[in-house]
Amino acid sequence: MMPNQNTPFHPIIYVRGYAMTPAEIDETTADPFCGFNLGSTVYRAVPDKTRQPRKYIFESPVVRLASDFNYSDVYEDGYDILDPEWSADPDNKLASRSIIIYRYYDGASHLIGLGKTPSIEEFSAELGELILRVRKLVCANPDNGVTPDAFRCYLVAHSMGGLVCRGLLQNTKNDKNNARQYVDKFFTYATPHDGIEMAGVNVPSWLSLADMDNFNRKEMARYLDLEKEYSKTKSVAWIPEDLFPPDRIFCMVGSNRMDYEVAKGLSRTFAGHGSDGLVRIENATLSGIKADGTQGTPCAKAFAYRSHSGFFGIVNSVEAYQNLTRFLFGDVRVDLWIDVEEIHLPSEVQKAADAGSKINALYQFEVLASPRGKLWYLTRRTAEEDSVACLTHDEWTTAPKKNGSQYVSTVFLANRSRVNKNRRSLAYSMSLGVRVPDYEIDRILWVNEHYEGGYLFRNSIVLEMVPPLDRGDKWKVNFAWQDQGTSATDTEIDAKSIKGGKVEVRIPFDSATTPGIKGKIRFVVSAWNPDAVMDE
């Protein structure tokens, strides 16, 4: 197969989210870009609605993809690529750097459709047909230099749009012509990969009104072809690894429910804490599942203090855009893990444990990562925003090796985004905090030495990486703990080679206190888009 000379700049197919009412469907149909063109001029820096947001202009994903990467829309003289009038004009050609909007609600609209909403399986099957249509047009344009076998595209989806994509990628009944083989990467904004819950209850399967049963796990298991997996795990947040590689999927998760204004705030009330106002944080990520039914590779994920939609929505946010473009076009991938090795209880609590008392405690891991020279986080997980990674004391004592290894986020870095273009290294800061838990002894809160908001461990580390120039060269990795100030990355650490062409860096952390915690921050580093043809 001849390589695709446009790599990594493949066509982007955007799949919008759920529209419930006929009015919302008509509004969607009336929007050429189905929300992908919405920007923002405000930035909620802290989780406090009484403070004024900071002015920060993000022009929209469509505009930024055009200005940053020379992408363009596909509309010509009022027609879409699916319209026969588009193809009738010999001057219309589709470039590889195109943004295609999958307008799957058009047929359900009373404006230009028949007013009847197809099933989600039909949406998924039609997405496959759209991919093949894009492939035909891209390959027909000689300027692209792309053969049918080398054609690739990206799926980018918001909310239910991610489920439409999964219906294609993992249910072969919806993909008669094997269109999924041409999907290179799949990015989701706030997709309810494990369904939607209101007041702690999964949307019931009998609630077929406005197709809300699309978010019921039992119904999802059917159209995602996961009935066997669901019966065993009661979860549908799985992608079969033999159908689509989980390391080519990114889940962008929102953690700001308070700015979600749908239904005059009722949605965020019933979705509750730990949500973006509609989708619970724990339901917005995805993992691979192996052919033998065991859990496989977790999909990349990052967290932003953004709501499901609105002025402070996740699609029209600079944080999500930066993760999207680094995932699609970036150069280095870093998976972040926290490996817990020791946990020390307060001496009085330890004595109670030794005497046979039941100890309850929840260790909350806060992680924030920001690239050098930028004013936003690539991932942001804090206790106040309910987005922390959690480990219970019971999980730790029963299976420390299994549960003590916490995957927290993935960061993608890009050479084109370097502040100093003459410096080869890519760097970012990661803050790690482990909150002091509310210790319970036999279900009674232990408050003798408790200080609310305290930390077992809290520090920031700057990691600076220089990728190898030539085959056989090694990665160079330097770091520095920041403690109470700012320090240069003057400590070099050995990067251990592991399978898959990746390297692993382990940096110890230790509170050296009682109560306290000890372990390692594990960075799994790999080249991303190694076949990329960069022109920046």
Coordinates of C-alpha atoms in Angstrom, one line a residue:
M1 CA 0.0 0.0 0.0
M2 CA 1.3 3.4 -0.9
P3 CA 1.6 5.8 2.1
N4 CA -0.9 8.7 2.4
Q5 CA 1.2 11.8 1.7
N6 CA -1.3 14.0 3.6
T7 CA -0.7 12.2 7.0
P8 CA -1.7 13.3 9.6
F9 CA -4.1 15.8 8.0
H10 CA -6.9 13.5 7.0
P11 CA -10.6 14.6 6.5
I12 CA -12.5 15.3 9.7
I13 CA -16.1 14.0 10.0
Y14 CA -17.9 15.7 12.8
V15 CA -20.9 14.0 14.4
R16 CA -23.1 16.1 16.6
G17 CA -25.0 15.1 19.7
Y18 CA -28.6 14.4 20.7
A19 CA -31.5 16.6 19.7
M20 CA -34.6 15.7 21.8
T21 CA -37.5 17.8 20.6
P22 CA -38.7 18.6 17.0
A23 CA -37.7 22.2 17.6
E24 CA -34.2 21.1 18.6
I25 CA -34.0 18.9 15.5
D26 CA -35.1 21.7 13.3
E27 CA -32.6 24.0 14.9
T28 CA -29.8 21.5 14.3
T29 CA -30.9 21.2 10.6
A30 CA -30.8 24.9 10.2
D31 CA -27.2 25.1 11.4
P32 CA -24.7 24.3 8.6
F33 CA -22.0 23.1 11.1
C34 CA -24.3 21.6 13.8
G35 CA -22.6 23.4 16.6
F36 CA -19.0 22.7 15.6
N37 CA -18.8 26.4 14.6
L38 CA -19.7 27.8 18.0
G39 CA -17.0 29.6 19.8
S40 CA -16.7 31.3 23.2
T41 CA -15.4 34.6 24.6
V42 CA -15.5 33.5 28.3
Y43 CA -13.3 31.2 30.4
R44 CA -14.4 29.9 33.8
A45 CA -11.1 29.8 35.6
V46 CA -12.4 28.6 39.0
P47 CA -15.5 26.6 40.1
D48 CA -17.2 29.7 41.5
K49 CA -20.2 31.1 39.6
T50 CA -20.2 34.3 41.7
R51 CA -16.8 35.4 40.2
Q52 CA -16.7 37.0 36.8
P53 CA -15.3 34.7 34.1
R54 CA -12.1 35.8 32.4
K55 CA -12.3 37.1 28.8
Y56 CA -10.7 34.5 26.6
I57 CA -11.7 34.3 22.9
F58 CA -11.9 30.9 21.3
E59 CA -13.1 31.3 17.8
S60 CA -14.6 27.8 17.4
P61 CA -13.2 24.4 16.3
V62 CA -14.1 25.1 12.6
V63 CA -12.4 28.5 12.5
R64 CA -9.3 27.4 14.4
L65 CA -8.9 24.3 12.3
A66 CA -9.0 26.6 9.3
S67 CA -6.6 29.2 10.6
D68 CA -4.2 26.8 12.3
F69 CA -4.2 23.8 9.9
N70 CA -5.7 25.1 6.6
Y71 CA -8.8 22.9 6.9
S72 CA -11.9 24.0 5.0
D73 CA -15.6 23.1 4.8
V74 CA -17.1 21.2 1.9
Y75 CA -20.1 23.3 1.1
E76 CA -20.2 24.7 -2.5
D77 CA -22.9 27.0 -3.9
G78 CA -25.4 25.9 -1.2
Y79 CA -24.8 22.1 -1.6
D80 CA -23.3 19.4 0.5
I81 CA -21.1 16.6 -0.9
L82 CA -24.1 14.2 -0.6
D83 CA -26.2 16.4 -3.0
P84 CA -26.1 15.4 -6.7
E85 CA -25.7 19.1 -7.6
W86 CA -22.3 19.2 -5.8
S87 CA -20.9 16.4 -8.0
A88 CA -22.4 17.9 -11.1
D89 CA -20.0 20.8 -10.9
P90 CA -16.6 19.6 -12.3
D91 CA -14.9 22.4 -10.4
N92 CA -15.8 20.9 -7.0
K93 CA -13.0 18.8 -5.6
L94 CA -12.6 17.5 -2.0
A95 CA -9.2 18.2 -0.3
S96 CA -7.8 16.0 2.3
R97 CA -7.9 18.9 4.8
S98 CA -11.7 19.0 4.8
I99 CA -14.3 19.2 7.6
I100 CA -17.4 17.2 6.8
I101 CA -20.5 17.6 9.0
Y102 CA -22.5 14.4 9.3
R103 CA -26.0 15.9 9.1
Y104 CA -27.8 12.8 10.3
Y105 CA -30.8 14.7 11.7
D106 CA -31.8 16.2 8.3
G107 CA -34.3 13.4 7.6
A108 CA -35.9 13.8 11.0
S109 CA -36.5 17.5 10.5
H110 CA -39.8 19.1 9.5
L111 CA -37.8 21.7 7.6
I112 CA -36.1 19.6 4.9
G113 CA -36.9 16.1 6.0
L114 CA -40.0 13.9 6.6
G115 CA -40.2 14.5 10.4
K116 CA -39.4 10.9 11.4
T117 CA -36.3 10.1 13.3
P118 CA -34.4 7.0 12.1
S119 CA -33.0 4.5 14.6
I120 CA -29.4 4.9 15.9
E121 CA -28.5 1.8 13.9
E122 CA -29.5 3.6 10.8
F123 CA -27.5 6.7 11.8
S124 CA -24.4 4.4 12.3
A125 CA -24.9 2.7 8.9
E126 CA -25.3 6.0 7.1
L127 CA -22.1 7.2 8.7
G128 CA -20.3 4.3 7.1
E129 CA -21.8 5.4 3.7
L130 CA -20.7 8.9 4.3
I131 CA -17.1 7.7 5.0
L132 CA -17.1 5.8 1.7
R133 CA -18.4 8.8 -0.1
V134 CA -15.6 11.0 1.3
R135 CA -13.1 8.3 0.4
K136 CA -14.3 8.3 -3.2
L137 CA -14.1 12.1 -3.5
V138 CA -10.7 12.4 -1.8
C139 CA -9.2 9.7 -4.0
A140 CA -10.8 11.3 -7.1
N141 CA -8.9 14.5 -6.5
P142 CA -5.4 14.1 -8.1
D143 CA -4.1 16.9 -5.9
N144 CA -4.4 14.7 -2.8
G145 CA -2.4 11.8 -4.3
V146 CA -4.3 9.3 -2.2
T147 CA -5.1 5.7 -3.3
P148 CA -8.3 4.0 -2.0
D149 CA -6.3 1.7 0.2
A150 CA -4.3 4.6 1.8
F151 CA -7.4 6.7 2.5
R152 CA -8.0 7.6 6.2
C153 CA -10.3 9.9 8.0
Y154 CA -11.0 11.1 11.6
L155 CA -14.3 10.8 13.5
V156 CA -14.9 13.7 16.0
A157 CA -18.1 13.5 17.9
H158 CA -20.1 15.2 20.7
S159 CA -22.3 13.4 23.2
M160 CA -24.6 10.9 21.4
G161 CA -22.6 11.4 18.2
G162 CA -19.9 9.3 19.9
L163 CA -22.5 6.5 20.3
V164 CA -23.4 6.8 16.6
C165 CA -19.7 6.4 15.7
R166 CA -19.4 3.4 18.1
G167 CA -22.4 1.8 16.4
L168 CA -20.3 1.8 13.2
L169 CA -16.9 0.9 14.7
Q170 CA -18.0 -2.0 16.8
N171 CA -21.2 -3.4 15.4
T172 CA -20.4 -5.2 12.1
K173 CA -24.1 -5.4 11.3
N174 CA -24.1 -1.6 10.8
D175 CA -21.0 -1.7 8.7
K176 CA -21.8 -3.9 5.7
N177 CA -18.9 -2.4 3.6
N178 CA -16.2 -2.3 6.3
A179 CA -16.0 1.5 6.4
R180 CA -14.4 1.4 9.9
Q181 CA -11.1 0.3 8.4
Y182 CA -10.7 3.8 7.0
V183 CA -11.1 5.5 10.4
D184 CA -7.7 6.5 11.7
K185 CA -8.6 8.1 15.0
F186 CA -11.8 8.7 17.0
F187 CA -12.3 11.6 19.4
T188 CA -15.3 12.1 21.7
Y189 CA -16.5 15.2 23.6
A190 CA -18.7 14.3 26.6
T191 CA -20.1 11.1 25.1
P192 CA -22.1 8.9 27.6
H193 CA -20.1 5.8 26.8
D194 CA -21.8 4.0 29.7
G195 CA -25.2 5.6 29.4
I196 CA -27.0 8.5 31.2
E197 CA -28.3 8.5 34.7
M198 CA -30.7 10.9 36.4
A199 CA -31.0 10.9 40.1
G200 CA -28.7 7.8 40.2
V201 CA -30.9 5.8 37.8
N202 CA -30.0 4.8 34.3
V203 CA -32.5 6.0 31.7
P204 CA -35.0 3.2 31.4
S205 CA -35.3 1.2 28.2
W206 CA -39.1 1.7 28.1
L207 CA -38.6 5.5 27.8
S208 CA -38.7 5.6 24.0
L209 CA -40.0 9.2 24.0
A210 CA -37.7 11.2 21.7
D211 CA -35.3 8.2 21.6
M212 CA -34.1 8.7 25.1
D213 CA -33.8 4.9 25.5
N214 CA -30.6 5.3 23.3
F215 CA -28.9 6.0 26.6
N216 CA -30.1 2.9 28.5
R217 CA -27.3 0.4 29.0
K218 CA -29.4 -2.6 28.0
E219 CA -30.5 -0.9 24.8
M220 CA -26.9 0.3 24.2
A221 CA -25.6 -3.2 24.6
R222 CA -27.9 -4.2 21.8
Y223 CA -27.0 -1.6 19.2
L224 CA -23.3 -1.6 20.2
D225 CA -23.2 -5.4 20.0
L226 CA -22.1 -5.8 23.6
E227 CA -24.8 -8.0 25.0
K228 CA -22.4 -10.7 26.2
E229 CA -20.0 -8.1 27.8
Y230 CA -22.9 -6.3 29.4
S231 CA -24.3 -9.4 31.0
K232 CA -20.9 -10.0 32.7
T233 CA -19.9 -6.5 33.6
K234 CA -23.2 -4.4 33.6
S235 CA -21.2 -1.9 31.6
V236 CA -21.1 -0.9 28.0
A237 CA -18.1 1.3 28.1
W238 CA -16.1 -1.2 26.0
I239 CA -14.6 -1.2 22.6
P240 CA -13.6 -4.7 21.3
E241 CA -9.9 -4.5 20.5
D242 CA -10.2 -6.8 17.5
L243 CA -12.5 -4.3 15.8
F244 CA -10.9 -0.9 16.6
P245 CA -7.7 -0.2 18.5
P246 CA -8.4 1.6 21.8
D247 CA -5.2 3.5 21.7
R248 CA -6.7 5.4 18.7
I249 CA -9.5 6.7 20.8
F250 CA -9.6 9.9 23.0
C251 CA -12.3 10.7 25.5
M252 CA -12.7 14.4 26.5
V253 CA -14.5 14.6 29.8
G254 CA -16.3 17.7 31.3
S255 CA -16.6 18.3 35.0
N256 CA -18.6 21.5 35.3
R257 CA -22.3 20.8 35.9
M258 CA -23.2 24.2 37.3
D259 CA -22.9 26.0 34.0
Y260 CA -25.3 23.6 32.2
E261 CA -28.6 25.5 31.8
V262 CA -30.7 22.9 29.9
A263 CA -34.2 22.5 31.3
K264 CA -33.6 25.6 33.5
G265 CA -31.0 23.7 35.5
L266 CA -33.1 20.6 36.2
S267 CA -30.7 18.4 34.2
R268 CA -27.7 19.3 36.3
T269 CA -29.7 18.8 39.4
F270 CA -30.7 15.3 38.5
A271 CA -27.3 14.4 37.0
G272 CA -25.8 15.5 40.3
H273 CA -22.2 16.0 41.4
G274 CA -19.5 14.4 39.3
S275 CA -21.1 15.2 36.0
D276 CA -21.0 17.8 33.2
G277 CA -24.6 18.6 33.9
L278 CA -25.9 15.7 31.8
V279 CA -23.2 12.9 31.6
R280 CA -21.6 11.5 34.7
I281 CA -17.8 11.7 34.6
E282 CA -17.5 8.0 35.3
N283 CA -19.6 7.3 32.3
A284 CA -17.7 9.4 29.8
T285 CA -14.6 7.2 29.3
L286 CA -14.0 4.1 27.3
S287 CA -11.7 1.0 27.5
G288 CA -10.7 -1.7 25.2
I289 CA -11.9 -5.3 25.9
K290 CA -10.0 -8.3 24.7
A291 CA -11.4 -11.3 22.8
D292 CA -11.4 -13.4 25.9
G293 CA -13.6 -10.8 27.7
T294 CA -10.9 -9.3 30.0
Q295 CA -10.3 -5.6 30.2
G296 CA -7.8 -4.3 27.7
T297 CA -6.1 -1.0 27.1
P298 CA -7.8 2.1 28.5
C299 CA -8.6 4.8 25.9
A300 CA -6.8 8.1 26.3
K301 CA -8.7 10.6 28.4
A302 CA -8.4 14.2 29.7
F303 CA -10.6 16.4 31.9
A304 CA -11.7 20.0 31.6
Y305 CA -13.8 22.2 33.8
R306 CA -16.5 22.5 31.2
S307 CA -20.2 21.8 31.0
H308 CA -21.9 19.5 28.5
S309 CA -22.8 22.5 26.3
G310 CA -23.6 26.2 26.5
F311 CA -21.3 29.3 27.0
F312 CA -18.9 27.2 29.0
G313 CA -19.4 24.1 26.9
I314 CA -16.8 21.5 26.2
V315 CA -17.0 21.6 22.4
N316 CA -16.5 25.4 22.3
S317 CA -13.5 25.3 24.7
V318 CA -9.8 25.9 24.0
E319 CA -8.9 23.0 26.3
A320 CA -10.8 20.4 24.3
Y321 CA -9.6 21.9 21.0
Q322 CA -6.0 21.7 22.2
N323 CA -6.5 18.0 23.1
L324 CA -8.2 17.3 19.8
T325 CA -5.5 18.8 17.6
R326 CA -2.7 17.3 19.6
F327 CA -4.4 13.9 19.5
L328 CA -5.0 14.2 15.7
F329 CA -1.7 15.9 14.6
G330 CA 0.7 15.8 17.6
D331 CA 4.2 14.3 17.9
V332 CA 4.5 12.8 21.4
R333 CA 2.1 10.9 23.6
V334 CA 2.5 10.6 27.3
D335 CA 0.2 8.3 29.4
L336 CA 0.2 9.3 33.1
W337 CA 0.0 6.6 35.8
I338 CA 0.2 6.8 39.6
D339 CA 1.6 3.6 41.1
V340 CA 0.9 3.5 44.9
E341 CA 3.5 1.5 46.9
E342 CA 2.7 2.3 50.5
I343 CA -0.1 4.0 52.4
H344 CA 0.4 4.9 56.1
L345 CA -2.6 5.4 58.3
P346 CA -2.6 7.7 61.3
S347 CA -1.2 5.9 64.2
E348 CA -4.5 5.8 66.1
V349 CA -6.3 4.5 63.1
Q350 CA -3.6 1.9 62.5
K351 CA -4.0 0.7 66.0
A352 CA -7.7 0.3 65.5
A353 CA -7.1 -1.6 62.2
D354 CA -4.6 -3.9 64.0
A355 CA -7.3 -4.6 66.6
G356 CA -9.7 -5.8 63.8
S357 CA -11.7 -2.6 63.3
K358 CA -13.1 -1.9 59.8
I359 CA -11.3 1.1 58.3
N360 CA -12.9 3.2 55.6
A361 CA -11.0 5.9 53.7
L362 CA -11.1 7.3 50.2
Y363 CA -7.8 8.5 48.7
Q364 CA -8.4 11.2 46.0
F365 CA -5.7 11.8 43.4
E366 CA -5.7 15.3 41.9
V367 CA -3.8 15.7 38.6
L368 CA -3.3 18.9 36.6
A369 CA -1.1 19.0 33.5
S370 CA -0.2 22.1 31.5
P371 CA 2.2 22.5 28.5
R372 CA 5.0 25.1 28.7
G373 CA 4.0 28.6 27.8
K374 CA 0.2 28.1 27.7
L375 CA -2.7 29.6 29.8
W376 CA -4.8 26.4 30.1
Y377 CA -4.6 22.8 31.3
L378 CA -4.6 19.8 29.0
T379 CA -6.1 17.9 31.8
R380 CA -7.6 19.1 35.1
R381 CA -8.7 16.7 37.9
T382 CA -9.5 18.2 41.3
A383 CA -11.6 17.3 44.3
E384 CA -13.7 20.4 44.2
E385 CA -14.8 19.5 40.6
D386 CA -15.5 15.8 41.5
S387 CA -13.1 14.7 38.8
V388 CA -10.3 13.0 40.9
A389 CA -9.1 9.5 40.5
C390 CA -10.1 7.5 43.6
L391 CA -8.8 4.5 45.6
T392 CA -10.6 3.2 48.6
H393 CA -8.7 1.8 51.5
D394 CA -10.6 -1.5 51.1
E395 CA -9.5 -1.7 47.5
W396 CA -5.9 -1.0 48.5
T397 CA -5.8 -3.7 51.3
T398 CA -7.5 -6.4 49.3
A399 CA -5.5 -6.0 46.0
P400 CA -2.8 -3.4 46.3
K401 CA -0.9 -4.4 43.1
K402 CA -4.1 -4.3 41.0
N403 CA -5.8 -1.3 42.4
G404 CA -2.7 0.7 43.4
S405 CA -2.0 1.4 39.7
Q406 CA -4.1 4.4 38.7
Y407 CA -4.3 5.5 35.1
V408 CA -5.1 9.2 35.4
S409 CA -4.8 10.9 31.9
T410 CA -3.0 11.2 28.6
V411 CA -1.2 14.2 27.3
F412 CA -0.3 14.8 23.7
L413 CA 2.4 17.3 22.8
A414 CA 3.1 19.0 19.5
N415 CA 6.3 20.4 18.0
R416 CA 4.4 23.1 16.2
S417 CA 3.2 24.5 19.5
R418 CA 6.6 25.0 21.1
V419 CA 7.1 28.5 22.5
N420 CA 10.7 28.5 21.4
K421 CA 10.9 27.0 17.9
N422 CA 14.7 26.5 18.2
R423 CA 14.3 24.2 21.2
R424 CA 13.8 20.6 20.4
S425 CA 12.5 19.6 23.8
L426 CA 8.8 19.3 24.7
A427 CA 7.8 20.0 28.3
Y428 CA 4.9 20.2 30.6
S429 CA 4.1 20.6 34.3
M430 CA 2.2 18.1 36.2
S431 CA 0.7 18.8 39.7
L432 CA 0.0 15.8 41.9
G433 CA -2.1 16.0 45.0
V434 CA -3.4 13.2 47.3
R435 CA -6.1 14.5 49.6
V436 CA -6.2 13.4 53.3
P437 CA -9.3 11.2 53.4
D438 CA -12.1 11.2 56.0
Y439 CA -11.0 8.2 58.0
E440 CA -13.8 6.1 59.5
I441 CA -13.3 3.4 62.2
D442 CA -16.2 1.0 62.1
R443 CA -18.2 3.6 60.2
I444 CA -17.6 6.3 62.8
L445 CA -15.8 9.4 61.5
W446 CA -12.3 9.8 63.1
V447 CA -11.7 13.6 63.6
N448 CA -9.0 13.6 66.3
E449 CA -6.3 14.9 63.9
H450 CA -8.4 15.8 60.9
Y451 CA -7.9 19.1 59.0
E452 CA -10.4 19.6 56.2
G453 CA -8.7 20.1 52.8
G454 CA -5.4 18.7 53.9
Y455 CA -3.0 16.7 51.6
L456 CA -1.0 13.6 52.2
F457 CA 1.2 14.7 49.3
R458 CA 1.2 17.7 47.1
N459 CA 3.9 18.9 44.6
S460 CA 4.5 19.8 41.0
I461 CA 6.9 18.3 38.6
V462 CA 8.2 19.6 35.3
L463 CA 9.1 16.9 32.7
E464 CA 11.2 17.8 29.6
M465 CA 11.5 15.3 26.8
V466 CA 13.8 15.3 23.7
P467 CA 12.7 12.6 21.2
P468 CA 15.4 10.7 19.4
L469 CA 16.6 12.2 16.1
D470 CA 17.7 9.0 14.5
R471 CA 16.7 5.3 14.7
G472 CA 18.7 3.7 17.6
D473 CA 19.0 7.0 19.5
K474 CA 17.5 7.2 23.0
W475 CA 14.9 9.5 24.4
K476 CA 16.4 12.2 26.7
V477 CA 14.2 12.9 29.7
N478 CA 14.9 15.5 32.4
F479 CA 12.7 16.5 35.4
A480 CA 12.6 18.7 38.5
W481 CA 10.3 18.8 41.5
Q482 CA 9.0 22.4 41.9
D483 CA 8.4 22.3 45.7
Q484 CA 7.7 25.8 46.7
G485 CA 9.2 27.6 43.7
T486 CA 10.2 27.1 40.1
S487 CA 13.2 24.9 39.3
A488 CA 14.9 24.1 36.0
T489 CA 14.8 20.5 34.8
D490 CA 18.3 19.6 35.7
T491 CA 17.9 16.0 36.8
E492 CA 18.2 13.4 34.0
I493 CA 16.4 10.1 34.4
D494 CA 16.8 6.9 32.5
A495 CA 14.0 6.1 30.1
K496 CA 13.4 2.4 30.0
S497 CA 12.4 0.9 26.7
I498 CA 9.2 -1.2 26.8
K499 CA 7.2 -3.0 24.1
G500 CA 5.6 -1.2 21.3
G501 CA 8.4 1.3 20.7
K502 CA 7.5 3.1 23.9
V503 CA 9.7 4.2 26.8
E504 CA 8.8 4.4 30.5
V505 CA 9.9 6.9 33.1
R506 CA 9.3 6.3 36.8
I507 CA 9.8 9.1 39.2
P508 CA 9.4 8.4 43.0
F509 CA 7.3 10.5 45.3
D510 CA 7.1 10.1 49.1
S511 CA 5.3 12.2 51.7
A512 CA 7.7 10.8 54.3
T513 CA 4.9 11.4 56.9
T514 CA 2.4 9.4 59.0
P515 CA -0.3 9.5 57.7
G516 CA 1.3 9.5 54.3
I517 CA 1.8 7.9 50.9
K518 CA 4.6 6.6 48.8
G519 CA 4.8 5.6 45.2
K520 CA 5.9 6.5 41.7
I521 CA 4.6 8.7 38.9
R522 CA 4.9 6.6 35.8
F523 CA 5.1 8.3 32.4
V524 CA 4.7 6.0 29.3
V525 CA 6.1 8.0 26.4
S526 CA 5.9 7.3 22.7
A527 CA 6.2 9.0 19.4
W528 CA 2.8 9.9 17.9
N529 CA 2.1 10.1 14.2
P530 CA 5.5 8.8 13.3
D531 CA 4.6 8.8 9.6
A532 CA 3.5 12.4 9.7
V533 CA 4.3 14.7 6.8
M534 CA 4.7 18.1 8.6
D535 CA 4.7 21.3 6.7
E536 CA 4.6 23.8 9.5

